[in-house]
mmCIF file of N, CA and C in Angstrom:
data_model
loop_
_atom_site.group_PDB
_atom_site.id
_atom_site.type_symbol
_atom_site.label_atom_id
_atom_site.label_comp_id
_atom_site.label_asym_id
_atom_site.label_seq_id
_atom_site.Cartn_x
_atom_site.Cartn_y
_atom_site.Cartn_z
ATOM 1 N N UNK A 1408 0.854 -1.172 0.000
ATOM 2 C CA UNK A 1408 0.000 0.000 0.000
ATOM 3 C C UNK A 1408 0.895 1.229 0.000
ATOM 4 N N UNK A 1409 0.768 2.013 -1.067
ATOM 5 C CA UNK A 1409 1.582 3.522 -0.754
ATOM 6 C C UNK A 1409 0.666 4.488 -0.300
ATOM 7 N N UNK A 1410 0.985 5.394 0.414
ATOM 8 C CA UNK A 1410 0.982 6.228 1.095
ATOM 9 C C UNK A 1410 0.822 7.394 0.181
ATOM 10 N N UNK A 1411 -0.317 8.246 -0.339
ATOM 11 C CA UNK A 1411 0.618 9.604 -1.118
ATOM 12 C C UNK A 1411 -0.664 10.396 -0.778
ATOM 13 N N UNK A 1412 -0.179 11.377 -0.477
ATOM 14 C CA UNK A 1412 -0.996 12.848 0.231
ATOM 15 C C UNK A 1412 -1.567 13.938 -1.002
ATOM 16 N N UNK A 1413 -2.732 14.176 -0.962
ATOM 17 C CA UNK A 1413 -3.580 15.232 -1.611
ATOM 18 C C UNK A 1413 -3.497 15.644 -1.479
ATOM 19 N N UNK A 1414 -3.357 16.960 -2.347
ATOM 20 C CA UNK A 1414 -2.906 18.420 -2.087
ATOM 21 C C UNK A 1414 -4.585 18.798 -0.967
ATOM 22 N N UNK A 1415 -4.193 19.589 -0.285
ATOM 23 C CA UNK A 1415 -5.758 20.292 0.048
ATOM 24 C C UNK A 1415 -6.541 20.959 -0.609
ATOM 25 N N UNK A 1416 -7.519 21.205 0.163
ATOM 26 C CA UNK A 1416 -8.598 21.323 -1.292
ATOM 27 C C UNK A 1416 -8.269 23.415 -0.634
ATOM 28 N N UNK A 1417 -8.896 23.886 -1.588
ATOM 29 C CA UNK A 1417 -8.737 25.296 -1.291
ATOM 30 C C UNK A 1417 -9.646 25.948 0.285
ATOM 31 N N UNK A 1418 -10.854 25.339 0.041
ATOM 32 C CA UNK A 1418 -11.440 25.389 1.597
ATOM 33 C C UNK A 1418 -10.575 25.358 2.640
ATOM 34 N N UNK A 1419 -10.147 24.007 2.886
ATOM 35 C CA UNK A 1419 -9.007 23.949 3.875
ATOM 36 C C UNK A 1419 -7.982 24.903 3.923
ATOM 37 N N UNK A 1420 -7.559 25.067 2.681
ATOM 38 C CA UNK A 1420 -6.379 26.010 2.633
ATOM 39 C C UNK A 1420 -6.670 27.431 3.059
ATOM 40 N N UNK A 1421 -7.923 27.740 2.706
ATOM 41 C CA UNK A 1421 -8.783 29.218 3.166
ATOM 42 C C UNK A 1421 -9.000 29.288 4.548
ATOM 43 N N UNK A 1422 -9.442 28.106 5.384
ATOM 44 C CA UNK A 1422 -9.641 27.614 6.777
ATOM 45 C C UNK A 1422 -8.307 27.800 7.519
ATOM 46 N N UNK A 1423 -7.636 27.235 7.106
ATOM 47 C CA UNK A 1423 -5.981 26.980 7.428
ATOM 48 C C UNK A 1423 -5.053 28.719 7.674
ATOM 49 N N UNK A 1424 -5.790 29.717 6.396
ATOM 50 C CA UNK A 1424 -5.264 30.808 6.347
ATOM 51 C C UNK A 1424 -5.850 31.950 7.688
ATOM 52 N N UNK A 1425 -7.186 31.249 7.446
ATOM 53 C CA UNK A 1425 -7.691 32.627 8.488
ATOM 54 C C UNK A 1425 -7.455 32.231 9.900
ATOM 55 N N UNK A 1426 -7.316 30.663 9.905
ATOM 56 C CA UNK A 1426 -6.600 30.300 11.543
ATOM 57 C C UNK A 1426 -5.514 31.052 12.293
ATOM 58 N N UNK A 1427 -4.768 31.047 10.815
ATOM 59 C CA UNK A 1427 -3.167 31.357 11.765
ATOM 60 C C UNK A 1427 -3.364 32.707 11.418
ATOM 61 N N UNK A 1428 -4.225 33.447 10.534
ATOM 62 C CA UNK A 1428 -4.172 35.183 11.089
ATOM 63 C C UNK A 1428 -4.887 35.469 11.857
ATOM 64 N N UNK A 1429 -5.622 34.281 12.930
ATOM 65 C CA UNK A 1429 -6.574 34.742 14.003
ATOM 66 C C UNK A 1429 -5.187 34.557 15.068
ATOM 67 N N UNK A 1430 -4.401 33.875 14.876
ATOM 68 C CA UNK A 1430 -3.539 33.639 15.816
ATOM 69 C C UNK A 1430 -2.963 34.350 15.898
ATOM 70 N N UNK A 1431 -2.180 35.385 14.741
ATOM 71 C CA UNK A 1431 -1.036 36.265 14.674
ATOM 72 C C UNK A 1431 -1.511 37.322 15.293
ATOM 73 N N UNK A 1432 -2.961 37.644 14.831
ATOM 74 C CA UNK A 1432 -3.253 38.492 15.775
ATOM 75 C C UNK A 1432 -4.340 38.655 17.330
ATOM 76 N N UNK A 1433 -4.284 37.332 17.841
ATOM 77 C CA UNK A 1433 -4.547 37.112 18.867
ATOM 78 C C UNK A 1433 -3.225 37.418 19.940
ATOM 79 N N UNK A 1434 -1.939 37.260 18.963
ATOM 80 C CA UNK A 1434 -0.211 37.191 19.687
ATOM 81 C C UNK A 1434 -0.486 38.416 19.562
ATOM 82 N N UNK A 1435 -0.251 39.448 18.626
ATOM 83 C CA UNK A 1435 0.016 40.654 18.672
ATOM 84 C C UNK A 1435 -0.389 41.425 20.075
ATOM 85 N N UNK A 1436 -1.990 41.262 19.629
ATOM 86 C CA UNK A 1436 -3.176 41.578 21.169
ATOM 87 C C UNK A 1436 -2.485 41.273 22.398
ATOM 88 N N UNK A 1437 -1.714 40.353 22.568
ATOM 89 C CA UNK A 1437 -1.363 39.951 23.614
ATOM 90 C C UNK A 1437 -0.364 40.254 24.192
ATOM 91 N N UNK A 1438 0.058 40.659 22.946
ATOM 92 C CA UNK A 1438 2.002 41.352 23.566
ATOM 93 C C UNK A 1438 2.011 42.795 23.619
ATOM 94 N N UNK A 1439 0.388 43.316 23.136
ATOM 95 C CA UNK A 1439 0.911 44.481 23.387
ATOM 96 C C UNK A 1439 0.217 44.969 24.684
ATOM 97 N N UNK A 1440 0.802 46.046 25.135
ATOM 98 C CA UNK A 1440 0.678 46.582 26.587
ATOM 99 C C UNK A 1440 -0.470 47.053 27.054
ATOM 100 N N UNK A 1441 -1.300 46.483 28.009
ATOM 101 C CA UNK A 1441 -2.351 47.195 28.277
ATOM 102 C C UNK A 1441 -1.892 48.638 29.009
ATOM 103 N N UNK A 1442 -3.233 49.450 28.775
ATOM 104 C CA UNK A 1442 -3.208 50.833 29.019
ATOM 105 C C UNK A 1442 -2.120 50.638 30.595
ATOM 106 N N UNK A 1443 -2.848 49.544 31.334
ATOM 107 C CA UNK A 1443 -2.122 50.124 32.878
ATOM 108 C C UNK A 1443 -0.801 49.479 33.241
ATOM 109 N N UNK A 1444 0.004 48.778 32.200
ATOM 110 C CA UNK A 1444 1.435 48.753 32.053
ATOM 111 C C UNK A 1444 2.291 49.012 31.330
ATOM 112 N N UNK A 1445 1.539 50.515 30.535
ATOM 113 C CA UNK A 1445 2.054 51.088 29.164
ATOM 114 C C UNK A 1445 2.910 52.440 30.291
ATOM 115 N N UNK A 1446 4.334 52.389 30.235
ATOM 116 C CA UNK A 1446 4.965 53.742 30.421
ATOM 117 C C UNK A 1446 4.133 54.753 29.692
ATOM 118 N N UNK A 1447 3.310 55.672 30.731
ATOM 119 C CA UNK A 1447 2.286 56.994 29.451
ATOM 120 C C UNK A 1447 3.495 58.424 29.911
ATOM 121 N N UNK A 1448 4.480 58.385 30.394
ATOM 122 C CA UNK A 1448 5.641 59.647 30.791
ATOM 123 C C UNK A 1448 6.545 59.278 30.141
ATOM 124 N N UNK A 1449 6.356 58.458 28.625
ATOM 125 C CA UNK A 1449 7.320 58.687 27.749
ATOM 126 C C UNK A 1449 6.745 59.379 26.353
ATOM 127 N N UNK A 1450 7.309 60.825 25.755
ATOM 128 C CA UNK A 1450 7.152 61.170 24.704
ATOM 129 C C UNK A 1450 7.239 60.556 23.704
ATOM 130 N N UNK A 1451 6.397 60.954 22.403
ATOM 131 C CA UNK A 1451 6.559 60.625 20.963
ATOM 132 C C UNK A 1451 7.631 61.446 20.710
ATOM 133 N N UNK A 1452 8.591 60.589 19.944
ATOM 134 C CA UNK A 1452 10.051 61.538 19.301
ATOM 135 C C UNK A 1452 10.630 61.289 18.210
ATOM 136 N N UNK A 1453 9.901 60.364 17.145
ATOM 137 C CA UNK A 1453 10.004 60.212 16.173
ATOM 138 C C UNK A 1453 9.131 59.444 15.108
ATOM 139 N N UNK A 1454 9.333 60.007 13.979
ATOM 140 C CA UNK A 1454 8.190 59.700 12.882
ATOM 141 C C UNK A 1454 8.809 58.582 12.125
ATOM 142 N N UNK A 1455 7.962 57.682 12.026
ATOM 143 C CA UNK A 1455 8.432 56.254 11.179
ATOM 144 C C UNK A 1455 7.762 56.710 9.767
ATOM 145 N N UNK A 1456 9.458 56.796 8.740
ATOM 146 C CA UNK A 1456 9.079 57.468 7.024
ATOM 147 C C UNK A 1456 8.929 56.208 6.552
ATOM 148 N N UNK A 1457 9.552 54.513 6.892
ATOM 149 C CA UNK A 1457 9.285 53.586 6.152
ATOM 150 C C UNK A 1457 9.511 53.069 6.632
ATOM 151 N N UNK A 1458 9.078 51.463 6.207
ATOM 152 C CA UNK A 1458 9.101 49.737 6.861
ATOM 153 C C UNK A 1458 9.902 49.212 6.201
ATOM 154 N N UNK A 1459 10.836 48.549 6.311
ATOM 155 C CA UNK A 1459 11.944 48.051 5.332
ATOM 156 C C UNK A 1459 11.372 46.722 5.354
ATOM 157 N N UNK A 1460 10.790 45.822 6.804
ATOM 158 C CA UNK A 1460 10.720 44.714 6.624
ATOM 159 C C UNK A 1460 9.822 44.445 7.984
ATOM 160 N N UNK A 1461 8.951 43.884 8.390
ATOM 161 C CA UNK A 1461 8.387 43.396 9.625
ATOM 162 C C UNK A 1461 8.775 43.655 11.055
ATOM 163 N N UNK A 1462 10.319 43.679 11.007
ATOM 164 C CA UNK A 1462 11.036 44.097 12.665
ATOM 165 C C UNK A 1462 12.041 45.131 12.115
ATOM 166 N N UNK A 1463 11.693 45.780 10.470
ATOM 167 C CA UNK A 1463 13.328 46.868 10.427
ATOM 168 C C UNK A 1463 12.049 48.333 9.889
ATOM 169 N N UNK A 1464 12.720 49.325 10.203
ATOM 170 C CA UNK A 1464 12.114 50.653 10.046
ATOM 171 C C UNK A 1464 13.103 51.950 10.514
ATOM 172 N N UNK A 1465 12.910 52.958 8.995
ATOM 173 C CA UNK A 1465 13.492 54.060 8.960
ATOM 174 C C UNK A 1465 12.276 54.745 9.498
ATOM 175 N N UNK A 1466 13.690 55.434 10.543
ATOM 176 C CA UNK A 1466 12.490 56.746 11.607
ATOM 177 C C UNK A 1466 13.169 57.781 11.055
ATOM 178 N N UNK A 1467 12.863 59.156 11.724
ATOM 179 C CA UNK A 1467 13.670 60.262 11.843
ATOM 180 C C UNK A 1467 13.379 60.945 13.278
ATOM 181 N N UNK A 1468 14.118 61.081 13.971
ATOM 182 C CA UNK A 1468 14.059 61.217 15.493
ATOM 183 C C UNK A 1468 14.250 62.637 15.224
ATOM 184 N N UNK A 1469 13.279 63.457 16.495
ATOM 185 C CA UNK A 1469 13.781 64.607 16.736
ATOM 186 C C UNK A 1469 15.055 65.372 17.343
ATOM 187 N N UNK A 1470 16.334 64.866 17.722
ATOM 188 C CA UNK A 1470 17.667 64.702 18.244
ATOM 189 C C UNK A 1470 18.624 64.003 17.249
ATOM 190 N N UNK A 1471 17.981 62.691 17.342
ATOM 191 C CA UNK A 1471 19.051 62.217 16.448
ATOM 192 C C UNK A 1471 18.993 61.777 15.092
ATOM 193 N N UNK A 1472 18.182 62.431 14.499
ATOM 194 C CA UNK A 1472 17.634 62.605 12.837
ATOM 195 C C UNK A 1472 17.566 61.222 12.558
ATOM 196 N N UNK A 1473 17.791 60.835 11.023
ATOM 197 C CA UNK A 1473 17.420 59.553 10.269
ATOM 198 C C UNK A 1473 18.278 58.262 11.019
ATOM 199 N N UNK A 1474 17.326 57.444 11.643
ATOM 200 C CA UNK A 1474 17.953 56.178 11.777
ATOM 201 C C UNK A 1474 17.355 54.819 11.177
ATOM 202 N N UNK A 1475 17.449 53.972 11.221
ATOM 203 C CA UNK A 1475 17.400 52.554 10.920
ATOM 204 C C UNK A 1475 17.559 51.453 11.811
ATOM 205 N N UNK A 1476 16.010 51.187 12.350
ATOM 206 C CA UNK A 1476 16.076 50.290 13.646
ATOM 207 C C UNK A 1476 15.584 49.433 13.714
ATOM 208 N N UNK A 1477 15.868 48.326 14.380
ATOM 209 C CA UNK A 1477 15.442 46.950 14.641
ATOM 210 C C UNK A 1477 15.059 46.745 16.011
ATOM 211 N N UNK A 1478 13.695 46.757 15.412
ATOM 212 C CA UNK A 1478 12.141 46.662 16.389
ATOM 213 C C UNK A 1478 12.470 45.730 17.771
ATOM 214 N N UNK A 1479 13.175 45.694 18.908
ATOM 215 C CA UNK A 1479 13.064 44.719 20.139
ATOM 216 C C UNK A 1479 11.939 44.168 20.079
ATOM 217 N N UNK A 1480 11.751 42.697 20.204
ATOM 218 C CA UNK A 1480 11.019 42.014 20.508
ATOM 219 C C UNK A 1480 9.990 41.680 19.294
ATOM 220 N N UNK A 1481 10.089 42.161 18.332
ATOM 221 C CA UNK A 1481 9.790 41.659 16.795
ATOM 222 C C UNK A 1481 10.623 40.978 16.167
ATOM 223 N N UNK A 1482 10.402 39.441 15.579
ATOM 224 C CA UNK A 1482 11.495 38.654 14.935
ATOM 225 C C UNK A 1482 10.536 38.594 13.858
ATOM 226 N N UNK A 1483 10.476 38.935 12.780
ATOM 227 C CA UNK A 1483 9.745 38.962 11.425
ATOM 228 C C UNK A 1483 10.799 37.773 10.395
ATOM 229 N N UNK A 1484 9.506 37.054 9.417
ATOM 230 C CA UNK A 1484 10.511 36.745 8.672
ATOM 231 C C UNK A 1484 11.420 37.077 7.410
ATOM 232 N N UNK A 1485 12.408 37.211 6.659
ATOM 233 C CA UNK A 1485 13.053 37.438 5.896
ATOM 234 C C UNK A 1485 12.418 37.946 4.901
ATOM 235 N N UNK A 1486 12.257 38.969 4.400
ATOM 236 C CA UNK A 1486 11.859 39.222 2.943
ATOM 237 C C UNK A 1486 12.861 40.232 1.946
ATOM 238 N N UNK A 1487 13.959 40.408 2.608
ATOM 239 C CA UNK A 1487 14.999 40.885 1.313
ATOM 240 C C UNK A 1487 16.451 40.750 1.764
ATOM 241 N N UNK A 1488 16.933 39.960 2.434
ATOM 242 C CA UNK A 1488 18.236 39.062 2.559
ATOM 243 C C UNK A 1488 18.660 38.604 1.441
ATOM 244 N N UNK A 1489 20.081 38.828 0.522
ATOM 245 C CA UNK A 1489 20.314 37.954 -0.270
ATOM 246 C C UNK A 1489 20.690 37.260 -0.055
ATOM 247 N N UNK A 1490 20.509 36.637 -1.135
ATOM 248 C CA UNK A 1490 21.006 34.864 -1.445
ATOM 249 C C UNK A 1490 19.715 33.734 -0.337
ATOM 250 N N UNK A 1491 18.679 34.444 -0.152
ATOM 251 C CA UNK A 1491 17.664 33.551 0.932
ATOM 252 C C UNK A 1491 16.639 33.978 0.343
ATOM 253 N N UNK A 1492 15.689 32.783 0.127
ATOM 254 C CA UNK A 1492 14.181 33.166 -0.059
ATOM 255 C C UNK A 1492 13.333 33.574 0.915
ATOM 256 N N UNK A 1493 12.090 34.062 0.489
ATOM 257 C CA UNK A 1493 11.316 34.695 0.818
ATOM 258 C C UNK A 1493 10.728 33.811 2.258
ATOM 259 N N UNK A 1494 10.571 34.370 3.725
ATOM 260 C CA UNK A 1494 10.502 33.772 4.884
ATOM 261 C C UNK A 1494 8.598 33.459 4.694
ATOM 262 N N UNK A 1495 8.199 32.535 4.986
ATOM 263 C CA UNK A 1495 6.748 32.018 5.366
ATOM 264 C C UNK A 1495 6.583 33.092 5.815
ATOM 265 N N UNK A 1496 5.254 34.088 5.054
ATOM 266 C CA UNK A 1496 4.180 34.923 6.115
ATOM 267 C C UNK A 1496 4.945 36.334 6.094
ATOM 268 N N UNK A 1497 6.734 36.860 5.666
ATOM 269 C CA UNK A 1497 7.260 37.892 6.053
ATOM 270 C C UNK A 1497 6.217 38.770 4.651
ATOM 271 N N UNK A 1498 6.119 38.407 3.781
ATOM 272 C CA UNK A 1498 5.526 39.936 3.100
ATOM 273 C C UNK A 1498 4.119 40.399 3.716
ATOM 274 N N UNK A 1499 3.463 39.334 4.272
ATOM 275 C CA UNK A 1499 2.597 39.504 5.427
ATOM 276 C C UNK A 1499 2.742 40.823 6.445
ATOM 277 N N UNK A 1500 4.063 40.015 7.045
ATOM 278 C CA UNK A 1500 4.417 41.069 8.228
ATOM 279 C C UNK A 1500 4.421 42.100 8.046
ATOM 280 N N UNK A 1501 5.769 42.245 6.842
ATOM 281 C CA UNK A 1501 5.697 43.401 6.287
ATOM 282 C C UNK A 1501 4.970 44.357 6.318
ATOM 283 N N UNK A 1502 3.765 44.075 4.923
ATOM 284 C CA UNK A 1502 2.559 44.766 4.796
ATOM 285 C C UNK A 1502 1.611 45.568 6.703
ATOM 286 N N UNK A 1503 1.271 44.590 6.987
ATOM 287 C CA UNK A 1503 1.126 44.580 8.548
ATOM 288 C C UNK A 1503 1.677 45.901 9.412
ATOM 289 N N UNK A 1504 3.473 45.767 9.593
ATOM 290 C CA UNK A 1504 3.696 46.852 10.164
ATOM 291 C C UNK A 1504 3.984 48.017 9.203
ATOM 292 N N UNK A 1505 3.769 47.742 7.525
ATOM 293 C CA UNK A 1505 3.764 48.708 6.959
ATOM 294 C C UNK A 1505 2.856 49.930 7.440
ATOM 295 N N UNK A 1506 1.617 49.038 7.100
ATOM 296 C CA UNK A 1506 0.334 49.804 7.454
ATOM 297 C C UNK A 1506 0.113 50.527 8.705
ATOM 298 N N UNK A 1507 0.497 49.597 9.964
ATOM 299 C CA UNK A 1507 0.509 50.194 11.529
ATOM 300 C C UNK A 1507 1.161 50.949 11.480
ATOM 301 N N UNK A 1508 2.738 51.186 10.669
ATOM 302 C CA UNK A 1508 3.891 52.506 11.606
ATOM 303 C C UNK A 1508 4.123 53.316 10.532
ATOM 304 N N UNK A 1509 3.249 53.426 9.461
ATOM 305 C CA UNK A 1509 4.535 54.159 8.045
ATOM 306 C C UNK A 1509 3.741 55.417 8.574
ATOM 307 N N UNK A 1510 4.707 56.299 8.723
ATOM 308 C CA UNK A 1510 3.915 57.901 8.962
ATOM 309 C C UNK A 1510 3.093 58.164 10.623
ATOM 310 N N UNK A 1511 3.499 57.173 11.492
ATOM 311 C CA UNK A 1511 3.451 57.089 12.587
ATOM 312 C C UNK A 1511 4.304 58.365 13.560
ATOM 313 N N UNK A 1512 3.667 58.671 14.416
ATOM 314 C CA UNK A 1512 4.607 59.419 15.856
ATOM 315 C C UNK A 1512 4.887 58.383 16.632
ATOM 316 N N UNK A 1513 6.206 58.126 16.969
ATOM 317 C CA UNK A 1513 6.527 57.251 18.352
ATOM 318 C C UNK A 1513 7.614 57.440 19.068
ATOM 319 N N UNK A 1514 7.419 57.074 20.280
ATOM 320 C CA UNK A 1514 8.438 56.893 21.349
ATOM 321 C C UNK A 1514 9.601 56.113 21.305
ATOM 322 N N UNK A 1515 10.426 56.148 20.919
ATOM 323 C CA UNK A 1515 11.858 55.462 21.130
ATOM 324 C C UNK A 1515 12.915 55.469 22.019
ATOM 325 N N UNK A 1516 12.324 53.535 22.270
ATOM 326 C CA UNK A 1516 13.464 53.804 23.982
ATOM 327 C C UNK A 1516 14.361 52.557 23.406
ATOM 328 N N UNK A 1517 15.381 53.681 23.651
ATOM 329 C CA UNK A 1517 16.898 52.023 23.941
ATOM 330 C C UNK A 1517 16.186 51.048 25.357
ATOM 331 N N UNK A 1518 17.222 49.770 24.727
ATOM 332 C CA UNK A 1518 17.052 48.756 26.002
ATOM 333 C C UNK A 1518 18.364 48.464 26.846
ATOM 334 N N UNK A 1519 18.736 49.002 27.710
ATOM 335 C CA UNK A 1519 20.132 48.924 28.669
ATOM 336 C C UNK A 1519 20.487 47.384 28.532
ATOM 337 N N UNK A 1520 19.656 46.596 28.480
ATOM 338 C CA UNK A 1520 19.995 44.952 28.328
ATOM 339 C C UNK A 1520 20.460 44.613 27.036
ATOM 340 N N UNK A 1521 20.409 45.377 26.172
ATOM 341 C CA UNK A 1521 20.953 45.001 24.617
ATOM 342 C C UNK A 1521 22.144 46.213 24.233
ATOM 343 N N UNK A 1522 22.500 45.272 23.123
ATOM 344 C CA UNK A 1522 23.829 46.318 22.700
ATOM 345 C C UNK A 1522 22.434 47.952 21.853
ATOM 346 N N UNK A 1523 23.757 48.480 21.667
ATOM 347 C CA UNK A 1523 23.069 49.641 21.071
ATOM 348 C C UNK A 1523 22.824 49.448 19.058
ATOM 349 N N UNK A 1524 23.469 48.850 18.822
ATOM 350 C CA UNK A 1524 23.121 48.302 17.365
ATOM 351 C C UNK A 1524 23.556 46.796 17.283
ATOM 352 N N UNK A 1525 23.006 46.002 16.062
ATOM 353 C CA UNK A 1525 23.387 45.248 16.166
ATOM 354 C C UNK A 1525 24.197 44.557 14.768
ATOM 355 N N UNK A 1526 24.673 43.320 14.225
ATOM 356 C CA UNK A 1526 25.207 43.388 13.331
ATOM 357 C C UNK A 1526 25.158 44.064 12.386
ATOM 358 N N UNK A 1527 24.104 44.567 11.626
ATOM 359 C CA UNK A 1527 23.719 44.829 10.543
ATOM 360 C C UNK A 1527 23.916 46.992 10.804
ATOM 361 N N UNK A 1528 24.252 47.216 11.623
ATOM 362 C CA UNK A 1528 24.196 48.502 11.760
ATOM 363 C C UNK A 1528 22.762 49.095 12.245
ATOM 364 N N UNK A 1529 21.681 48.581 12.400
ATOM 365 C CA UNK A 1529 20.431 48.923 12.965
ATOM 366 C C UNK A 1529 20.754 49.137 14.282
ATOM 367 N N UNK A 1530 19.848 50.422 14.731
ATOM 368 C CA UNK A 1530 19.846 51.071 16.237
ATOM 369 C C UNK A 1530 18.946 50.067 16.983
ATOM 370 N N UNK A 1531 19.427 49.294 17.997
ATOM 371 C CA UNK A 1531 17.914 48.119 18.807
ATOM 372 C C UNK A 1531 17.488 49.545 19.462
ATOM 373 N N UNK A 1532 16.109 49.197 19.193
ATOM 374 C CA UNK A 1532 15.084 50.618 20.079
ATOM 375 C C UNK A 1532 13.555 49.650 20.025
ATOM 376 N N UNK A 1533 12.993 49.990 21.074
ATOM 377 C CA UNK A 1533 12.033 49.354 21.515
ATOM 378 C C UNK A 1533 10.821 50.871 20.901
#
C-alpha cells in the first residue's frame, strides 16, 4: 500500500489561512501593553518614514535625525536578505507593520539589556 498525500482542497487552505491570522493576531493583542502597564511619561520623538521589513524601520528622530532600527522584541521573517528566499508569512508582516507605523509618531526607547546596534548597523530601540 503507498501512502501519497492530496494536495488540500482550497477550503481547507482558506480555513488553514484565516486560523493562523486569528492567531497572529490574537499574539500581537497579547504582547501588546495594556493601558495600565504602558509607560504613558514617555514622549513621541520620532516619525516612522518607512518599513523596510516586519522588525526593520526608517524613523527620523527629533535629536538624532534619520535612523534605521530593529524593532526589540519583533522577529519577522526574511523578505529581502540575499542569497535567501522569501521567509513564510514575512511579506505579510511586512505589509502589517507597513500599514501600523509608516507615517506614525513614536516613542523610542533604547534597552540597557541590549547592545546599542546590532550586526547589521540597525539602532535596537524598543
Amino acid at each position: 500500500m503507498t501512502d501519497t498525500a492530496a494536495a488540500p482542497s482550497p477550503a481547507r487552505t482558506a480555513a488553514a489561512l484565516a486560523a493562523a491570522a486569528s492567531s497572529i493576531t490574537l499574539i500581537a493583542s497579547a504582547c501588546s501593553p495594556s493601558p495600565s502597564h504602558a509607560d504613558t511619561d514617555i514622549a513621541t520623538s520620532a516619525t516612522v518614514l518607512r518599513v523596510v521589513d516586519g522588525d526593520t524601520a526608517d524613523v527620523v528622530d527629533d535629536t538624532r535625525g534619520r535612523l534605521r532600527i530593529r524593532i526589540i522584541g519583533v522577529d519577522s521573517p526574511e523578505v529581502h536578505k540575499p542569497g535567501y528566499s522569501v521567509g513564510c508569512w514575512g511579506p505579510q508582516a511586512s505589509e502589517f507593520a507597513r500599514a501600523t507605523l509608516t507615517g506614525q509618531r513614536v516613542a523610542i526607547v533604547t534597552d540597557p539589556s541590549q547592545d546599542a546596534h546590532d550586526r547589521y548597523g540597525r539602532t535596537y530601540l524598543h
